[in-house]
CSV table of C-alpha atoms in Angstrom, one decimal:
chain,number,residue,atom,x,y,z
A,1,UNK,CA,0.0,0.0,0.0
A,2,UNK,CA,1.4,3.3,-1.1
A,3,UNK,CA,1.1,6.3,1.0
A,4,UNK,CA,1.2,10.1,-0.2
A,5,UNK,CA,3.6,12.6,0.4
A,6,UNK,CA,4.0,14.0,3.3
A,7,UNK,CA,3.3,17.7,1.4
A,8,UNK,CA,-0.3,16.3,0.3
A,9,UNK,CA,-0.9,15.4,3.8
A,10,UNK,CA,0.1,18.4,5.2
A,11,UNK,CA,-2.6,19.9,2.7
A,12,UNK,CA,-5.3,17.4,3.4
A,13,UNK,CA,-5.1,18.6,7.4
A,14,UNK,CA,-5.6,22.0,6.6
A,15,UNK,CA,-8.1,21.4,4.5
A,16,UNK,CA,-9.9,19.7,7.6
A,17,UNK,CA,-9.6,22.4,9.6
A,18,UNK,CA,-10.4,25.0,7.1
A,19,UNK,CA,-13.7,23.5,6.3
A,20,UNK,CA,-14.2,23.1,10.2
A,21,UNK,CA,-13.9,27.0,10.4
A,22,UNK,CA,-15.7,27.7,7.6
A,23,UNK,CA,-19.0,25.6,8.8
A,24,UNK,CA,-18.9,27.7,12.0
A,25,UNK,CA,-18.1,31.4,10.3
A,26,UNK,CA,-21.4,32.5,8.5
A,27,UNK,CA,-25.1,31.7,8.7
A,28,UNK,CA,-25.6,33.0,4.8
A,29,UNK,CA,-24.7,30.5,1.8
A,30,UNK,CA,-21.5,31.1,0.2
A,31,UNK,CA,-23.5,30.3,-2.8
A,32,UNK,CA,-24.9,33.8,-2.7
A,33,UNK,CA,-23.4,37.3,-2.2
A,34,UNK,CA,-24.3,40.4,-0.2
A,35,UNK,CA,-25.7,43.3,-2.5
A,36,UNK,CA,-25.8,46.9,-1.8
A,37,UNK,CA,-29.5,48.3,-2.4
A,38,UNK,CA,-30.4,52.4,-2.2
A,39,UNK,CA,-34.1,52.6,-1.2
A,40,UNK,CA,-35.5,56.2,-0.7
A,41,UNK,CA,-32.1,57.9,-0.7
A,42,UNK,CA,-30.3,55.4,1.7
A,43,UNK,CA,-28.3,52.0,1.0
A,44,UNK,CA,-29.0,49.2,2.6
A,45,UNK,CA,-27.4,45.5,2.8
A,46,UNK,CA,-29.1,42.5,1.2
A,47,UNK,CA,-28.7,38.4,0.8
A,48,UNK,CA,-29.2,37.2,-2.4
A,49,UNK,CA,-28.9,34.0,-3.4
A,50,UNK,CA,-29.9,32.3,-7.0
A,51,UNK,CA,-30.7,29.0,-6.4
A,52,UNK,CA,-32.7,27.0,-6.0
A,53,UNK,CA,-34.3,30.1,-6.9
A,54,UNK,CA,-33.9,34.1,-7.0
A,55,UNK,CA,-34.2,35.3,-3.2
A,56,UNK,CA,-33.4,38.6,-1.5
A,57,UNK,CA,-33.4,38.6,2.1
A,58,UNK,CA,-32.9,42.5,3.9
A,59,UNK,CA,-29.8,42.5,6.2
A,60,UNK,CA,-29.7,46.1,7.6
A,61,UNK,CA,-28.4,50.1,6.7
A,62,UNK,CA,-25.2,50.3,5.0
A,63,UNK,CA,-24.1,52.8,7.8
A,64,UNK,CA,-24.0,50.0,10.5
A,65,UNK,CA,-20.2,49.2,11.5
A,66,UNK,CA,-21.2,45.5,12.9
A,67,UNK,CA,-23.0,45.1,9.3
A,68,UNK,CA,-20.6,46.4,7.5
A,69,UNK,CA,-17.8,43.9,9.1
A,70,UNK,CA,-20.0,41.1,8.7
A,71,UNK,CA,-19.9,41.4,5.0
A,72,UNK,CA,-16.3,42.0,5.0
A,73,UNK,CA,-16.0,38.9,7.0
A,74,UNK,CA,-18.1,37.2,4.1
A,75,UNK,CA,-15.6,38.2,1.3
A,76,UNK,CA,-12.6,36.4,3.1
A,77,UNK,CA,-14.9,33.3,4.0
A,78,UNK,CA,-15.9,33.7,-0.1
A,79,UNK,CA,-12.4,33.9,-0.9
A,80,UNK,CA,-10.8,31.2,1.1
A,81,UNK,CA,-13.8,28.8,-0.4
A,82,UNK,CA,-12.1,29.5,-4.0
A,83,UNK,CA,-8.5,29.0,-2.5
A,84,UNK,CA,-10.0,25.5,-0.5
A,85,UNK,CA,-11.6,24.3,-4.3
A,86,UNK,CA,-8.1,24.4,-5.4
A,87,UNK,CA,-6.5,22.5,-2.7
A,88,UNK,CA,-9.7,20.0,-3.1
A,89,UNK,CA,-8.4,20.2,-6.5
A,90,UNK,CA,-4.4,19.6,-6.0
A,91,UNK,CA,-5.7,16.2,-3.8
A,92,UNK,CA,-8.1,15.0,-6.0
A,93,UNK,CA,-5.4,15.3,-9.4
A,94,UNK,CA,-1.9,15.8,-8.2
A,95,UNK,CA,-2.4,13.4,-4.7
A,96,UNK,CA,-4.7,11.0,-6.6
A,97,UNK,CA,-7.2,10.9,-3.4
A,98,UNK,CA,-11.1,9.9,-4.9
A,99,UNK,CA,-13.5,12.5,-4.6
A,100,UNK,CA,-17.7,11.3,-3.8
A,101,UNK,CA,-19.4,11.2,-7.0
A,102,UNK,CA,-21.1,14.7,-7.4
A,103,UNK,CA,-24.5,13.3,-6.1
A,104,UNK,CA,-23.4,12.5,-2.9
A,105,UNK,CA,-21.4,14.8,-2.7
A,106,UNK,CA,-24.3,17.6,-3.0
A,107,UNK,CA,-26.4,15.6,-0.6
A,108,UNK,CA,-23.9,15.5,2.4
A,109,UNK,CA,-22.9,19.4,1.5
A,110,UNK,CA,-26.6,19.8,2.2
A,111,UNK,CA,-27.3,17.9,4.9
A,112,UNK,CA,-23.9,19.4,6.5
A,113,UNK,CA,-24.7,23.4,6.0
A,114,UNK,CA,-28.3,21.9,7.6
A,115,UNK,CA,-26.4,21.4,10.3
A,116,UNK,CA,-26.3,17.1,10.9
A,117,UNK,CA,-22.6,16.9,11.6
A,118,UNK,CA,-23.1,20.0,14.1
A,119,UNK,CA,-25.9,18.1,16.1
A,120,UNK,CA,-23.4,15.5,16.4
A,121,UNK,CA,-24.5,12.9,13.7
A,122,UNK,CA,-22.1,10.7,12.2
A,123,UNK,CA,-21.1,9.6,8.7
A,124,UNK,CA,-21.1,5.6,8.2
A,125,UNK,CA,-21.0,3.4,5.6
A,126,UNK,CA,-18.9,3.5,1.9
A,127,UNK,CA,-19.3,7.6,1.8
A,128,UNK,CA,-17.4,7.8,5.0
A,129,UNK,CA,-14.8,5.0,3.8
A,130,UNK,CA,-14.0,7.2,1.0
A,131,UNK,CA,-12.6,9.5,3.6
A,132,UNK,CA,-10.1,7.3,5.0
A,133,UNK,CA,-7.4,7.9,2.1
A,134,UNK,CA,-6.8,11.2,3.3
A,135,UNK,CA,-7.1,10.8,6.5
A,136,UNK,CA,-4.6,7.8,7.0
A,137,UNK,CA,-2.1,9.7,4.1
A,138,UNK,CA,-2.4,6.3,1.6
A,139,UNK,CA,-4.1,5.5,-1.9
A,140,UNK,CA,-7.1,3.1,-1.1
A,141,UNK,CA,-8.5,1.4,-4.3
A,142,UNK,CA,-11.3,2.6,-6.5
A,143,UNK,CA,-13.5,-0.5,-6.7
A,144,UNK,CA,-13.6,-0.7,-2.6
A,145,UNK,CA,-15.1,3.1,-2.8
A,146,UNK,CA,-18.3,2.7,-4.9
A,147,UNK,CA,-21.7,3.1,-3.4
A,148,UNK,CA,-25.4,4.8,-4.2
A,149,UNK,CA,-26.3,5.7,-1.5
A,150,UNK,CA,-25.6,7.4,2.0
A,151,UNK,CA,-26.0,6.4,5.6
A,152,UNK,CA,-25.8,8.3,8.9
A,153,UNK,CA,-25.8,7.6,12.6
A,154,UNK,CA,-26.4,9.2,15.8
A,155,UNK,CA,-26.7,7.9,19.4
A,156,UNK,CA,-30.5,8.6,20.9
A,157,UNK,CA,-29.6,10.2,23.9
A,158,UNK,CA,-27.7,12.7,21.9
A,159,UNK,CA,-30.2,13.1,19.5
A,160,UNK,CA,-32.5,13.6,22.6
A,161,UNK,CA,-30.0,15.7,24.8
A,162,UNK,CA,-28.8,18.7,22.5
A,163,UNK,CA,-32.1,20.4,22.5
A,164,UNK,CA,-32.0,21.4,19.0
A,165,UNK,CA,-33.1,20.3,15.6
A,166,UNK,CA,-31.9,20.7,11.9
A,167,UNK,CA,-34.2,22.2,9.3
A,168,UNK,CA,-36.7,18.9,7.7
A,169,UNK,CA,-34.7,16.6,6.4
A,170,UNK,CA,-36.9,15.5,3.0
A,171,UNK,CA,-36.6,19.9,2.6
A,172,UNK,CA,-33.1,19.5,2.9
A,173,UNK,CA,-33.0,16.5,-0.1
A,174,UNK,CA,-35.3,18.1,-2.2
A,175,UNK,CA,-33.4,21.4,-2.8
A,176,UNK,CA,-30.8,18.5,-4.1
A,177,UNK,CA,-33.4,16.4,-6.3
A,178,UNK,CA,-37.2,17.4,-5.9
A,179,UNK,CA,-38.0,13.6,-6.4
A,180,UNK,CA,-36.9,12.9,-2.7
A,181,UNK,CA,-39.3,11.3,-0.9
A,182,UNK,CA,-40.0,9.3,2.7
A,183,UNK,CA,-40.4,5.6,2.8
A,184,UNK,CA,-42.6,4.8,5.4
A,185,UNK,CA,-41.0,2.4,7.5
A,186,UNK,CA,-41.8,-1.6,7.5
A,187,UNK,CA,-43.0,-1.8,10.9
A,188,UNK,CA,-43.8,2.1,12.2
A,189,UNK,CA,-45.5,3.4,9.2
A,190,UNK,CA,-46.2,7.1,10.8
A,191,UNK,CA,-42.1,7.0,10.8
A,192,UNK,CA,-39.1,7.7,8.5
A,193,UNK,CA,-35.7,5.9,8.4
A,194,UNK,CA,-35.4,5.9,4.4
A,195,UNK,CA,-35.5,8.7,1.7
A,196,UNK,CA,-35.2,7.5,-2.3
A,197,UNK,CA,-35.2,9.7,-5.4
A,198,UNK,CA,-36.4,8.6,-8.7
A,199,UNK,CA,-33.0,6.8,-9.5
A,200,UNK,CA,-32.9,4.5,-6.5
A,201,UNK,CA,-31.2,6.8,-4.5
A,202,UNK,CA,-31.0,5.9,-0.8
A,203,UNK,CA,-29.9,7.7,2.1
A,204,UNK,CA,-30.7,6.2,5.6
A,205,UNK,CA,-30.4,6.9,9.4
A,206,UNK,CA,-29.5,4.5,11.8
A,207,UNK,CA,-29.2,4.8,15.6
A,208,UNK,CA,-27.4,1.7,18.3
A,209,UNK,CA,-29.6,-0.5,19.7
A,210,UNK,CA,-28.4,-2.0,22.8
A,211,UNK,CA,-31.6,-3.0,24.0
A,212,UNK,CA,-34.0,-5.9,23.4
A,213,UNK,CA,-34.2,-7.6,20.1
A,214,UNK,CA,-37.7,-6.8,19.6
A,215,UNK,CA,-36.8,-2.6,19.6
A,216,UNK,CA,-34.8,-4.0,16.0
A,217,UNK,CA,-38.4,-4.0,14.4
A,218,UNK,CA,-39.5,-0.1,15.5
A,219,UNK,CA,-38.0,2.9,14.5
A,220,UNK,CA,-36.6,5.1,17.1
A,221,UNK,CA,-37.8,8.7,16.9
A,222,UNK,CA,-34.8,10.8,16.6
A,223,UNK,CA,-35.7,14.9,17.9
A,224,UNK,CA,-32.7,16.5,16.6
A,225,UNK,CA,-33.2,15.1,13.1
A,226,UNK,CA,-35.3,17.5,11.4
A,227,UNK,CA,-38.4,14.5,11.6
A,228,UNK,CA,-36.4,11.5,10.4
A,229,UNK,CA,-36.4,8.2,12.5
A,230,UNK,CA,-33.4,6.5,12.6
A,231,UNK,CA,-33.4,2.4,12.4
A,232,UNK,CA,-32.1,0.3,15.4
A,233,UNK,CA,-28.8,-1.6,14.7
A,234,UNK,CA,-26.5,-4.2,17.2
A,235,UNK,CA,-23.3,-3.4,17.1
A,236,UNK,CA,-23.4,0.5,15.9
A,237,UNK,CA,-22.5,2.2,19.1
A,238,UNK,CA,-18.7,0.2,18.9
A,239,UNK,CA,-18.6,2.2,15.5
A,240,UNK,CA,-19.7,5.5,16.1
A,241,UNK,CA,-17.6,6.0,19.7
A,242,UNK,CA,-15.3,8.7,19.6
A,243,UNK,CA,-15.6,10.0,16.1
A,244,UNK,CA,-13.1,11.9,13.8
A,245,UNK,CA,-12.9,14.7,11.9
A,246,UNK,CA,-12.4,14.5,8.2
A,247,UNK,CA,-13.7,16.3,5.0
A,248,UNK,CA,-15.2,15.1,2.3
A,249,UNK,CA,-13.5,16.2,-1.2
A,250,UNK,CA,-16.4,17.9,-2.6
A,251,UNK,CA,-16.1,21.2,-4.1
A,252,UNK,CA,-14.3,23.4,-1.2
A,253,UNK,CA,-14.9,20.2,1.1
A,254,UNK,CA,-17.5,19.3,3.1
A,255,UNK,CA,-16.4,19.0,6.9
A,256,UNK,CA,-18.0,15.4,8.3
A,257,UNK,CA,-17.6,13.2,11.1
A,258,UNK,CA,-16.8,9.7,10.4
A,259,UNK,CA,-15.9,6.6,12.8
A,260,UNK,CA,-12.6,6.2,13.4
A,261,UNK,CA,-10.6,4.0,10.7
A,262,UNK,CA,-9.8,1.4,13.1
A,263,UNK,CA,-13.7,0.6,14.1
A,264,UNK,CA,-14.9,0.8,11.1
A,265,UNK,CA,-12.3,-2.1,10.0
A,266,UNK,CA,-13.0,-4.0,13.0
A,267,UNK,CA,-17.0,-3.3,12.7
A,268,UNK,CA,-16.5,-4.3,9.3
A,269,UNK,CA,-15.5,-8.1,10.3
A,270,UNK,CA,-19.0,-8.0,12.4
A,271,UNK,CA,-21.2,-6.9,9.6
A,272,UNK,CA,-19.6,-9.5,7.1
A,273,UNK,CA,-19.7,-12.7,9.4
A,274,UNK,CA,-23.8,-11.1,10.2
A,275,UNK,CA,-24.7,-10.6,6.3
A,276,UNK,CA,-27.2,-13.4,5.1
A,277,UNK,CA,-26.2,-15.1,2.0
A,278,UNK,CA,-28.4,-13.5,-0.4
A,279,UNK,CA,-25.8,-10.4,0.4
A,280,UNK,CA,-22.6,-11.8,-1.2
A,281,UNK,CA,-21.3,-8.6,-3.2
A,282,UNK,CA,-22.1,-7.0,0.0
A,283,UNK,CA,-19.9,-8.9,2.1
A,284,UNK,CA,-16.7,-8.9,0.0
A,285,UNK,CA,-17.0,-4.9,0.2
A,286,UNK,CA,-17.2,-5.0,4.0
A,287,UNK,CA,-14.2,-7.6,3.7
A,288,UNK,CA,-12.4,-5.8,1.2
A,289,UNK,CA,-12.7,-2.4,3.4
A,290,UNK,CA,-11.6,-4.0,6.4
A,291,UNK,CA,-8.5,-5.6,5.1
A,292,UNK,CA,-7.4,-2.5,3.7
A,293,UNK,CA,-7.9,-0.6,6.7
A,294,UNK,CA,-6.2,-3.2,8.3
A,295,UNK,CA,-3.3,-2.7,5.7
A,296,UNK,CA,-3.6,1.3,5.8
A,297,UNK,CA,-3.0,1.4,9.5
A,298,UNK,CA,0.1,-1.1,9.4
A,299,UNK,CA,1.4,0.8,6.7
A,300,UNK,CA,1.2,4.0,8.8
A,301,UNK,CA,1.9,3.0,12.1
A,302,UNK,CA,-1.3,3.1,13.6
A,303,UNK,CA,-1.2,-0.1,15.1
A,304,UNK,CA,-1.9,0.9,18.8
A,305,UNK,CA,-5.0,1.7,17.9
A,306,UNK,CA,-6.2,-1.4,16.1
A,307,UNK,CA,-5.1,-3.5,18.6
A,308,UNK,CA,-7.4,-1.5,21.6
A,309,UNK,CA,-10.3,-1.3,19.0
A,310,UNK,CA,-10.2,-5.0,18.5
A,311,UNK,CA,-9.5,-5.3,21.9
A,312,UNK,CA,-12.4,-3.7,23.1
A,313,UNK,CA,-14.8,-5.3,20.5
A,314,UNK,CA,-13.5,-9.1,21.6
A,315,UNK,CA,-14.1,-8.7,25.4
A,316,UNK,CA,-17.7,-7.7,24.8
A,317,UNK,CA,-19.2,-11.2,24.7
A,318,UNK,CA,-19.0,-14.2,23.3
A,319,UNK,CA,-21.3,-13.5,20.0
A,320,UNK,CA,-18.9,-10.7,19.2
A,321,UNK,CA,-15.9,-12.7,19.4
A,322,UNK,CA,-17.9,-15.5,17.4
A,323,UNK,CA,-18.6,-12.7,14.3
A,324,UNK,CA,-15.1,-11.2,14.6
A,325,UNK,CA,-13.2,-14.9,14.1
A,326,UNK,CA,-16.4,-15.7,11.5
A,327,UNK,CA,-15.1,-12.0,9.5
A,328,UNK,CA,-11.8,-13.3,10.0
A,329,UNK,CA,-12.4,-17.0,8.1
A,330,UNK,CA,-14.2,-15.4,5.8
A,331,UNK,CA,-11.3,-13.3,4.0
A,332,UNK,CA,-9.5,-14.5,1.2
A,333,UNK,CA,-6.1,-16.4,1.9
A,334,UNK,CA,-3.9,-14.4,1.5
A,335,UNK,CA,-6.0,-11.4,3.1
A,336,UNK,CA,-6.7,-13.6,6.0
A,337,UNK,CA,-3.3,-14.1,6.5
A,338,UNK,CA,-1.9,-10.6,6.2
A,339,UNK,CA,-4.6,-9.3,8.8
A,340,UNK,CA,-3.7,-12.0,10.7
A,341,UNK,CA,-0.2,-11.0,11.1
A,342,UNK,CA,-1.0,-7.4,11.6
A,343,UNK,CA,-3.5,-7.8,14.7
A,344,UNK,CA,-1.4,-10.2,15.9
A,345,UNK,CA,1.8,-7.5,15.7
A,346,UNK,CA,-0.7,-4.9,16.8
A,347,UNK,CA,-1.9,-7.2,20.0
A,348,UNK,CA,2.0,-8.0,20.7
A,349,UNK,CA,3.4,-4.7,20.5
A,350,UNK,CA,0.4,-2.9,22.6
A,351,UNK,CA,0.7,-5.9,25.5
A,352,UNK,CA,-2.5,-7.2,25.3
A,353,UNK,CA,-3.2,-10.7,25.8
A,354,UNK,CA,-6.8,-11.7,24.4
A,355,UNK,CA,-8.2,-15.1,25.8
A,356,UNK,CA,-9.5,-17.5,23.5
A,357,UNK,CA,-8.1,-15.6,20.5
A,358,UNK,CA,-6.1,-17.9,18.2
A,359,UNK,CA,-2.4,-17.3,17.6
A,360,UNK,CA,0.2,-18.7,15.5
């Protein structure tokens, strides 16, 4: 596995933080501009914006000094969005990094500046995979970073907790693609876990269930989620722990929160020893993402924090150490064995000593 300069990862970090500070700096779309209007012998400031369609919102007098700095504050946040496209830019061509496809990308810049990421939602699935390559400073195959749709996570009590909600969510999706709609969920139908566009489209929120069994068939109402439900999952809460900060390269970038590299390979063993058969191709993507996560962080040094992450996961029970030596079995030879070898460095080096798990 090939890393990336260490220039291109210098860049990639401040590209993290830039998009960070630029998520926090304005409550107007960079997408539109401030306009000077004279009404009745006096200017005054305005917000337009174009899309998705023509707009003027009044601001205040021209004379005001806190207005006035406001809009001078806008034209540096405008400007350093045109100096972070070209960063997003250099990583994408000159550092070979994989940008989202446009879609998604437009769907989590929207459900980002709607403020999901600030309510403390998480990123899962392939969109947040895509993430890694930057994050970790190596080149992570195409075929491994495919997907159609987009899946987020949040823990209940958070959702319940923070006392503040984002705008509607199917709102948010339809300024993206009008043809957005709720799918009523399989059990709850008054709830939504599930939008789809016209093209198949999916994007879905899921919250931990460390419950009973039973609560796997309801959807859990989630109050900072702008009306969407989010779908009960075992397991989840060992992913989205202790989150990181990454950016997806999307146009300037689009600051998200993802799990941290090392749970999602570890979750990733879970979710391939738990898929039924019928979910083959999905499988050897959860396989093939965990191996080279498992590759990425050897490759960088970052074995400390696969071995606690597997750690952790293998002293919660029995039927988690039963799906993580099923994920294991389940890789290809010589996959198998180089993972093998790396948790087994990773275990050795950090002085932990796992009962019951197989060594050489």
């Amino acid at each position: 596995m090939k890393t990336i300069d260490l220039a291109y990862r210098t860049l990639y970090a401040e590209l993290v933080q830039r998009s960070l500070d630029a998520s926090f700096e304005t409550d107007f779309s960079t997408a539109g501009n401030f306009v000077r209007v004279p009404v009745k012998g006096r200017d005054y400031w305005y917000f337009e914006e174009t899309r998705p369609q023509k707009s003027r919102r009044y601001v205040g007098p021209a004379e005001d000094p806190e207005i006035a700095k406001r809009v001078a504050a806008f034209k540096e946040i405008k400007g350093d969005l045109r100096s972070r496209r070209k960063l997003v830019s250099t990583l994408v061509r000159d550092a070979g990094l994989t940008a989202p496809d446009p879609f998604t990308g437009d769907v989590v810049e929207a459900l980002e500046k709607a403020g999901l990421f600030r309510l403390r939602a998480v990123l899962v699935g392939t969109v947040a995979f895509q993430t890694y390559a930057g994050h970790l400073g190596v080149r992570l195959p195409g075929a491994a970073l495919q997907t159609g749709d987009a899946d987020f996570a949040q823990f209940h009590s958070v959702s319940a907790e923070v006392d503040d909600s984002m705008a509607p969510v199917i709102d948010v999706l339809r300024t993206i693609d009008p043809t957005f709609r709720e799918i009523p969920h399989r059990t709850d139908a008054g709830r939504t876990t599930q939008y789809e566009n016209a093209m198949r489209y999916r994007i879905e929120f899921l919250t931990p269930n460390r419950g009973s069994e039973d609560h796997a068939d309801h959807a859990s109402p989630m109050p900072s989620l702008g009306g969407a439900s989010a779908q009960p999952l075992r397991f989840l809460d060992f992913l989205i722990r202790d989150p990181v900060r990454t950016v997806l390269l999307h146009r300037s970038g689009v600051s998200v929160l993802v799990p941290s590299p090392e749970r999602f390979a570890v979750h990733k063993l879970i979710v391939a020893a738990r898929r039924e058969r019928s979910a083959a191709a999905k499988r050897e993507k959860d396989l093939a993402q965990a191996s080279l996560l498992v590759e990425a962080l050897d490759t960088t040094r970052r074995r400390d924090d696969l071995a606690f992450a597997f750690a952790e996961a293998w002293g919660r029970g029995e039927s988690w150490r039963e799906a993580l030596l099923k994920g294991l079995h389940l890789l290809g030879p010589d996959r198998h064995e180089m993972v093998d070898l790396v948790l087994e460095k990773a275990l050795d080096e950090a002085h932990i000593d796992l009962e019951g798990f197989p060594t050489r």
